[in-house]
XYZ file of N, CA and C in Angstrom:
624
model
N -47.360 32.928 -2.134
C -47.490 32.626 -0.703
C -48.826 33.102 -0.119
N -49.276 34.330 -0.447
C -50.596 34.747 0.061
C -51.712 33.810 -0.387
N -51.572 33.279 -1.617
C -52.580 32.342 -2.123
C -52.576 31.060 -1.304
N -51.384 30.596 -0.930
C -51.277 29.395 -0.102
C -51.922 29.626 1.255
N -51.655 30.780 1.847
C -52.247 31.101 3.151
C -53.765 31.109 3.058
N -54.281 31.783 2.034
C -55.736 31.896 1.888
C -56.380 30.539 1.618
N -55.840 29.799 0.643
C -56.445 28.516 0.272
C -56.376 27.496 1.399
N -55.233 27.430 2.071
C -55.100 26.464 3.164
C -56.000 26.841 4.331
N -56.116 28.138 4.608
C -56.982 28.582 5.704
C -58.444 28.261 5.409
N -58.891 28.599 4.200
C -60.291 28.351 3.841
C -60.597 26.861 3.862
N -59.704 26.062 3.267
C -59.940 24.617 3.210
C -60.012 24.008 4.601
N -59.033 24.309 5.439
C -59.008 23.708 6.772
C -60.173 24.206 7.619
N -60.515 25.479 7.472
C -61.637 26.022 8.230
C -62.941 25.342 7.822
N -63.105 25.115 6.524
C -64.314 24.458 6.037
C -64.360 23.007 6.489
N -63.227 22.316 6.407
C -63.177 20.903 6.786
C -63.478 20.723 8.268
N -62.838 21.529 9.106
C -63.062 21.406 10.553
C -64.443 21.922 10.931
N -64.885 23.005 10.275
C -66.214 23.589 10.513
C -66.437 23.848 12.004
N -65.746 24.832 12.582
C -65.836 25.075 14.024
C -67.249 25.273 14.555
N -68.109 25.971 13.797
C -69.477 26.201 14.270
C -70.258 24.895 14.310
N -70.197 24.129 13.222
C -70.882 22.840 13.205
C -70.347 21.908 14.268
N -69.028 21.945 14.471
C -68.402 21.124 15.500
C -68.893 21.519 16.887
N -69.058 22.820 17.109
C -69.541 23.301 18.405
C -70.945 22.785 18.698
N -71.781 22.695 17.662
C -73.139 22.179 17.854
C -73.105 20.708 18.249
N -72.189 19.937 17.632
C -72.030 18.527 17.999
C -71.485 18.416 19.418
N -70.507 19.254 19.738
C -69.894 19.246 21.068
C -70.930 19.545 22.144
N -71.820 20.478 21.854
C -72.874 20.815 22.815
C -73.771 19.615 23.078
N -74.053 18.843 22.018
C -74.895 17.656 22.181
C -74.172 16.576 22.981
N -72.873 16.410 22.725
C -72.096 15.386 23.422
C -71.905 15.710 24.897
N -71.923 16.988 25.248
C -71.671 17.391 26.640
C -72.929 17.925 27.319
N -74.080 17.591 26.764
C -75.336 18.067 27.353
C -75.443 17.579 28.803
N -75.720 18.495 29.706
C -75.869 18.152 31.114
C -74.567 18.177 31.891
N -73.438 18.378 31.212
C -72.143 18.411 31.887
C -71.885 19.794 32.471
N -70.938 19.859 33.395
C -70.599 21.134 34.016
C -69.776 21.995 33.058
N -69.740 23.286 33.317
C -68.967 24.211 32.489
C -67.483 23.885 32.561
N -67.009 23.483 33.743
C -65.599 23.142 33.914
C -65.236 21.929 33.073
N -66.126 20.927 33.020
C -65.883 19.720 32.222
C -65.815 20.070 30.737
N -66.746 20.890 30.266
C -66.749 21.286 28.857
C -65.469 22.021 28.489
N -65.045 22.919 29.367
C -63.829 23.678 29.102
C -62.614 22.749 29.040
N -62.554 21.807 29.981
C -61.421 20.873 30.020
C -61.377 19.995 28.775
N -62.530 19.480 28.362
C -62.591 18.629 27.172
C -62.238 19.419 25.911
N -62.708 20.664 25.832
C -62.435 21.494 24.656
C -60.942 21.776 24.526
N -60.323 22.205 25.621
C -58.894 22.535 25.593
C -58.057 21.298 25.302
N -58.378 20.192 25.959
C -57.611 18.964 25.763
C -57.791 18.424 24.346
N -59.026 18.436 23.852
C -59.299 17.928 22.510
C -58.582 18.725 21.438
N -58.613 20.044 21.557
C -57.928 20.903 20.585
C -56.415 20.718 20.683
N -55.904 20.554 21.896
C -54.469 20.334 22.072
C -54.000 19.043 21.420
N -54.769 17.980 21.602
C -54.430 16.699 20.974
C -54.490 16.822 19.455
N -55.508 17.505 18.967
C -55.652 17.706 17.521
C -54.477 18.490 16.956
N -54.011 19.488 17.711
C -52.868 20.288 17.267
C -51.637 19.407 17.079
N -51.403 18.513 18.029
C -50.264 17.603 17.921
C -50.370 16.684 16.717
N -51.569 16.152 16.493
C -51.782 15.237 15.364
C -51.585 15.961 14.035
N -52.222 17.120 13.885
C -52.136 17.858 12.624
C -50.721 18.379 12.367
N -50.051 18.850 13.420
C -48.678 19.331 13.256
C -47.754 18.188 12.854
N -47.919 17.043 13.500
C -47.098 15.885 13.165
C -47.299 15.432 11.734
N -48.551 15.438 11.288
C -48.843 15.011 9.924
C -48.344 16.037 8.916
N -48.383 17.317 9.290
C -47.868 18.366 8.403
C -46.377 18.190 8.162
N -45.643 17.878 9.212
C -44.186 17.777 9.128
C -43.730 16.431 8.566
N -44.351 15.345 9.031
C -43.849 14.007 8.699
C -44.737 13.214 7.754
N -45.866 13.772 7.346
C -46.788 13.020 6.495
C -46.181 12.615 5.171
N -45.400 13.516 4.572
C -44.769 13.208 3.294
C -43.784 12.061 3.407
N -43.032 12.024 4.514
C -42.097 10.927 4.736
C -42.814 9.596 4.854
N -43.973 9.616 5.502
C -44.772 8.393 5.623
C -45.239 7.920 4.251
N -45.697 8.864 3.426
C -46.129 8.504 2.072
C -44.959 7.960 1.258
N -43.783 8.595 1.425
C -42.605 8.129 0.705
C -42.236 6.712 1.083
N -42.339 6.405 2.374
C -42.031 5.053 2.837
C -42.994 4.030 2.248
N -44.201 4.484 1.944
C -45.203 3.597 1.357
C -45.154 3.605 -0.167
N -44.252 4.424 -0.723
C -44.123 4.489 -2.171
C -45.219 5.276 -2.858
N -45.820 6.221 -2.137
C -46.914 7.031 -2.690
C -46.396 8.432 -2.984
N -46.580 8.901 -4.213
C -46.130 10.227 -4.606
C -47.151 11.294 -4.253
N -46.686 12.538 -4.172
C -47.574 13.656 -3.860
C -48.661 13.843 -4.920
N -48.340 13.722 -6.234
C -49.421 13.863 -7.230
C -50.550 12.862 -7.022
N -50.180 11.611 -6.726
C -51.207 10.592 -6.480
C -52.024 10.942 -5.246
N -51.347 11.467 -4.233
C -52.072 11.828 -3.016
C -52.962 13.036 -3.254
N -52.532 13.944 -4.142
C -53.383 15.089 -4.479
C -54.693 14.617 -5.109
N -54.589 13.650 -6.007
C -55.787 13.140 -6.670
C -56.683 12.425 -5.665
N -56.085 11.520 -4.876
C -56.868 10.774 -3.890
C -57.414 11.702 -2.809
N -56.565 12.638 -2.358
C -57.010 13.583 -1.336
C -58.099 14.501 -1.840
N -57.971 14.938 -3.092
C -59.017 15.769 -3.683
C -60.336 15.029 -3.761
N -60.264 13.738 -4.120
C -61.484 12.927 -4.189
C -62.125 12.787 -2.812
N -61.277 12.581 -1.786
C -61.792 12.456 -0.424
C -62.454 13.750 0.030
N -61.814 14.882 -0.247
C -62.383 16.170 0.140
C -63.671 16.454 -0.630
N -63.744 15.969 -1.880
C -64.967 16.158 -2.660
C -66.114 15.352 -2.051
N -65.826 14.133 -1.596
C -66.852 13.329 -0.925
C -67.314 14.017 0.356
N -66.351 14.605 1.067
C -66.691 15.350 2.278
C -67.579 16.538 1.942
N -67.274 17.220 0.835
C -68.091 18.357 0.406
C -69.514 17.915 0.078
N -69.647 16.767 -0.590
C -70.982 16.246 -0.901
C -71.746 15.928 0.376
N -71.037 15.377 1.362
C -71.666 15.082 2.653
C -72.206 16.355 3.288
N -71.439 17.443 3.184
C -71.858 18.710 3.774
C -73.030 19.323 3.012
N -72.958 19.286 1.678
C -74.000 19.916 0.864
C -75.329 19.191 0.989
N -75.279 17.855 0.969
C -76.513 17.077 0.988
C -76.870 16.555 2.375
N -76.096 16.992 3.398
C -76.371 16.621 4.792
C -76.440 15.117 4.970
N -75.505 14.422 4.321
C -75.427 12.974 4.468
C -74.244 12.630 5.352
N -74.393 11.613 6.171
C -73.325 11.204 7.069
C -72.649 9.967 6.499
N -71.419 10.152 6.017
C -70.678 9.043 5.426
C -69.615 8.496 6.364
N -69.384 9.171 7.488
C -68.348 8.738 8.412
C -67.022 9.448 8.199
N -66.910 10.246 7.113
C -65.661 10.972 6.867
C -65.475 12.066 7.905
N -66.552 12.743 8.217
C -66.461 13.900 9.098
C -67.370 13.791 10.308
N -68.279 12.825 10.305
C -69.270 12.715 11.362
C -69.084 11.430 12.152
N -69.805 11.319 13.224
C -69.805 10.102 14.018
C -71.155 9.418 13.881
N -71.134 8.101 14.001
C -72.378 7.355 13.900
C -73.141 7.446 15.212
N -74.405 7.022 15.175
C -75.220 7.044 16.393
C -74.600 6.149 17.460
N -74.042 5.036 17.039
C -73.402 4.121 17.989
C -72.181 4.775 18.632
N -71.387 5.490 17.803
C -70.210 6.170 18.338
C -70.602 7.289 19.291
N -71.670 8.014 18.974
C -72.139 9.076 19.860
C -72.638 8.507 21.180
N -73.318 7.362 21.111
C -73.800 6.724 22.335
C -72.626 6.282 23.200
N -71.587 5.751 22.534
C -70.396 5.328 23.269
C -69.701 6.524 23.898
N -69.627 7.622 23.135
C -68.967 8.829 23.640
C -69.699 9.406 24.841
N -71.030 9.322 24.820
C -71.817 9.891 25.911
C -71.576 9.167 27.225
N -71.062 7.933 27.146
C -70.800 7.155 28.351
C -69.357 7.296 28.827
N -68.556 7.986 28.055
C -67.154 8.170 28.417
C -66.987 9.382 29.332
N -66.041 9.276 30.245
C -65.725 10.423 31.086
C -64.851 11.410 30.329
N -64.061 10.910 29.386
C -63.150 11.757 28.619
C -63.438 11.589 27.131
N -63.991 12.635 26.511
C -64.306 12.575 25.079
C -63.297 13.368 24.257
N -62.199 13.794 24.890
C -61.251 14.672 24.203
C -60.533 13.969 23.052
N -60.201 12.684 23.242
C -59.520 11.945 22.181
C -60.532 11.450 21.158
N -61.488 10.675 21.634
C -62.583 10.188 20.782
C -63.900 10.576 21.414
N -64.780 11.215 20.666
C -64.688 11.512 19.233
C -64.229 12.931 18.904
N -63.815 13.728 19.915
C -63.548 15.142 19.643
C -62.317 15.351 18.762
N -61.147 14.887 19.246
C -59.925 15.076 18.451
C -59.978 14.249 17.169
N -60.328 12.975 17.333
C -60.459 12.056 16.198
C -61.833 11.408 16.269
N -62.699 11.545 15.277
C -62.429 12.098 13.944
C -62.967 13.509 13.725
N -63.533 14.159 14.765
C -64.253 15.406 14.523
C -63.351 16.580 14.155
N -62.171 16.684 14.774
C -61.267 17.795 14.435
C -60.172 17.313 13.483
N -59.335 16.413 13.950
C -58.230 15.898 13.125
C -58.664 14.623 12.415
N -59.687 14.743 11.594
C -60.195 13.606 10.842
C -59.475 13.448 9.514
N -59.912 12.500 8.689
C -59.268 12.265 7.388
C -59.210 13.511 6.511
N -60.276 14.313 6.522
C -60.299 15.514 5.690
C -59.250 16.520 6.105
N -59.124 16.766 7.411
C -58.136 17.725 7.908
C -56.713 17.226 7.674
N -56.486 15.935 7.906
C -55.157 15.366 7.679
C -54.771 15.461 6.207
N -55.730 15.192 5.340
C -55.475 15.308 3.903
C -55.130 16.742 3.522
N -55.879 17.693 4.057
C -55.670 19.103 3.721
C -54.279 19.585 4.125
N -53.859 19.284 5.355
C -52.552 19.782 5.802
C -51.418 19.144 5.014
N -51.585 17.882 4.646
C -50.530 17.218 3.881
C -50.430 17.786 2.466
N -51.562 18.038 1.849
C -51.560 18.586 0.491
C -50.941 19.980 0.453
N -51.328 20.830 1.384
C -50.835 22.213 1.356
C -49.385 22.336 1.828
N -48.930 21.402 2.649
C -47.544 21.465 3.127
C -46.568 20.877 2.122
N -47.087 20.324 1.024
C -46.204 19.706 0.037
C -45.575 18.442 0.555
N -46.271 17.787 1.473
C -45.762 16.536 2.028
C -44.700 16.731 3.082
N -44.491 17.980 3.508
C -43.483 18.244 4.530
C -42.099 18.464 3.959
N -41.983 18.506 2.611
C -40.677 18.641 1.972
C -40.303 20.093 1.689
N -41.241 21.016 1.824
C -40.984 22.427 1.527
C -41.197 23.244 2.799
N -40.082 23.700 3.386
C -40.137 24.370 4.681
C -41.071 25.573 4.698
N -41.044 26.474 3.695
C -41.982 27.614 3.726
C -43.442 27.166 3.774
N -43.777 26.140 2.987
C -45.149 25.625 3.003
C -45.507 25.039 4.357
N -44.563 24.314 4.940
C -44.797 23.700 6.250
C -45.073 24.773 7.296
N -44.275 25.838 7.290
C -44.453 26.913 8.269
C -45.798 27.608 8.085
N -46.194 27.817 6.827
C -47.494 28.438 6.554
C -48.620 27.564 7.076
N -48.548 26.265 6.784
C -49.613 25.350 7.206
C -49.674 25.245 8.728
N -48.523 25.213 9.385
C -48.521 25.167 10.853
C -49.180 26.416 11.428
N -48.907 27.567 10.818
C -49.542 28.813 11.256
C -51.052 28.749 11.051
N -51.469 28.265 9.883
C -52.900 28.158 9.581
C -53.581 27.185 10.537
N -52.933 26.064 10.816
C -53.486 25.090 11.768
C -53.705 25.747 13.122
N -52.720 26.522 13.577
C -52.839 27.196 14.871
C -54.019 28.165 14.883
N -54.177 28.936 13.809
C -55.275 29.908 13.738
C -56.626 29.206 13.728
N -56.751 28.176 12.889
C -58.028 27.456 12.788
C -58.377 26.773 14.108
N -57.380 26.211 14.776
C -57.656 25.535 16.044
C -58.006 26.532 17.144
N -57.442 27.730 17.104
C -57.836 28.760 18.069
C -59.292 29.171 17.847
N -59.681 29.293 16.577
C -61.082 29.591 16.260
C -61.976 28.453 16.735
N -61.518 27.227 16.509
C -62.281 26.052 16.935
C -62.447 26.025 18.445
N -61.367 26.306 19.171
C -61.437 26.320 20.630
C -62.425 27.370 21.113
N -62.382 28.546 20.504
C -63.320 29.606 20.885
C -64.762 29.165 20.661
N -65.018 28.509 19.537
C -66.381 28.039 19.242
C -66.819 26.965 20.228
N -65.902 26.069 20.595
C -66.247 25.022 21.557
C -66.576 25.620 22.922
N -65.805 26.617 23.324
C -66.054 27.251 24.617
C -67.356 28.046 24.615
N -67.787 28.465 23.424
C -69.038 29.226 23.288
C -70.151 28.358 22.705
N -70.013 27.047 22.816
C -70.942 26.117 22.170
C -72.395 26.368 22.546
N -72.657 26.582 23.830
C -74.040 26.780 24.278
C -74.658 28.019 23.626
N -73.880 29.078 23.511
C -74.387 30.303 22.881
C -74.607 30.109 21.384
N -73.708 29.362 20.739
C -73.853 29.119 19.305
C -75.087 28.281 19.004
N -75.407 27.358 19.899
C -76.619 26.552 19.728
C -77.839 27.452 19.736
N -77.866 28.397 20.675
C -79.002 29.323 20.746
C -79.029 30.259 19.537
N -77.850 30.632 19.039
C -77.771 31.586 17.938
C -78.142 30.963 16.593
N -77.553 29.818 16.286
C -77.753 29.205 14.974
C -78.884 28.184 14.958
N -78.938 27.351 15.991
C -79.904 26.266 15.963
C -79.510 25.255 14.900
N -80.270 24.194 14.770
C -79.949 23.154 13.789
C -80.087 23.668 12.360
N -81.134 24.436 12.090
C -81.360 24.929 10.732
C -80.230 25.845 10.274
N -79.839 26.773 11.124
C -78.749 27.678 10.781
C -77.445 26.938 10.550
N -77.185 25.936 11.383
C -75.980 25.133 11.217
C -75.973 24.377 9.901
N -77.132 23.837 9.515
C -77.238 23.101 8.248
C -77.010 24.018 7.051
N -77.570 25.223 7.106
C -77.393 26.179 6.003
C -75.916 26.549 5.846
N -75.262 26.852 6.967
C -73.845 27.214 6.932
C -73.010 26.066 6.379
N -73.318 24.848 6.797
C -72.573 23.680 6.343
C -72.700 23.491 4.837
N -73.884 23.725 4.294
C -74.098 23.564 2.851
C -73.303 24.595 2.048
N -73.300 25.833 2.517
C -72.547 26.882 1.819
C -71.055 26.555 1.820
N -70.534 26.147 2.968
C -69.124 25.795 3.065
C -68.806 24.568 2.219
N -69.763 23.654 2.098
C -69.564 22.456 1.295
C -69.340 22.768 -0.169
N -70.049 23.748 -0.693
C -69.876 24.154 -2.094
C -68.462 24.697 -2.319
N -67.985 25.503 -1.375
C -66.625 26.054 -1.480
C -65.597 24.933 -1.444
N -65.791 23.979 -0.534
C -64.858 22.864 -0.415
C -64.850 22.014 -1.682
N -66.002 21.834 -2.313
C -66.080 21.046 -3.547
C -65.208 21.663 -4.637
N -65.255 22.987 -4.767
C -64.442 23.672 -5.776
C -62.950 23.499 -5.494
N -62.559 23.619 -4.224
C -61.157 23.437 -3.861
C -60.711 22.001 -4.109
N -61.588 21.038 -3.842
C -61.265 19.626 -4.046
C -61.025 19.329 -5.520
N -61.870 19.870 -6.375
C -61.699 19.683 -7.821
C -60.368 20.271 -8.283
N -59.986 21.409 -7.716
C -58.710 22.029 -8.063
C -57.544 21.120 -7.689
N -57.626 20.453 -6.533
C -56.596 19.498 -6.121
C -56.461 18.381 -7.146
N -57.592 17.841 -7.579
C -57.584 16.733 -8.535
C -56.966 17.174 -9.859
N -57.341 18.361 -10.330
C -56.796 18.887 -11.587
C -55.281 19.055 -11.495
N -54.799 19.620 -10.384
C -53.361 19.826 -10.210
C -52.622 18.497 -10.147
N -53.214 17.514 -9.468
C -52.597 16.196 -9.392
C -52.497 15.535 -10.753
N -53.544 15.653 -11.554
C -53.540 15.077 -12.903
C -52.536 15.788 -13.802
N -52.468 17.113 -13.687
C -51.521 17.877 -14.504
C -50.083 17.461 -14.207
N -49.766 17.299 -12.927
C -48.409 16.898 -12.544
C -48.110 15.477 -13.000
N -49.064 14.578 -12.815
C -48.866 13.175 -13.189
C -48.677 13.012 -14.690
N -49.404 13.811 -15.472
C -49.354 13.706 -16.932
C -48.325 14.642 -17.557
N -47.616 15.401 -16.703
C -46.604 16.317 -17.208
C -47.168 17.509 -17.938
N -48.366 17.926 -17.540
C -49.021 19.050 -18.211
C -48.867 20.351 -17.439
N -48.384 20.256 -16.179
C -48.289 21.442 -15.345
C -47.067 22.297 -15.652
């Protein structure tokens, strides 16, 4: 159980990347009032909490309805997280975790950015959804589900704190500091992703 807590926390924290997210949030809300930033941050994190919690509890049932087994999802999810790790390490934007210039331009014209692009895809994106489903065992194991829900709450509280302190983090890290941090976290995520793929293959081939 301690291993599950640690691995799920590290994976979700790396995928969401609260510091990097705060730098993006600062750019999206440049020129906005402090009250607006606070409202968008709280609302965006709240929406993300609902999405991630729902996927943690019911994601496995959805996969079952589609005829997809957990081992297959481990392999596919591991591959997706590995692509995300490559994006972080090489600072490439593939759309898994980032928004395009067109999406950012659209967001800048919106009065409410809490749903798009903040909650989806920046916080509760494909990588985060994959992570919670993998660690919760598809929602079929209550202890795992409770652990993942706890981890989601902790990571989102950290994320909210970073969003509320976005302006200070921009001054502290700057773009270069943010890029360095993202690359280091990307290497860690790559190792975890490979482990997911190995476990999925072992289960599928009856080697586990």
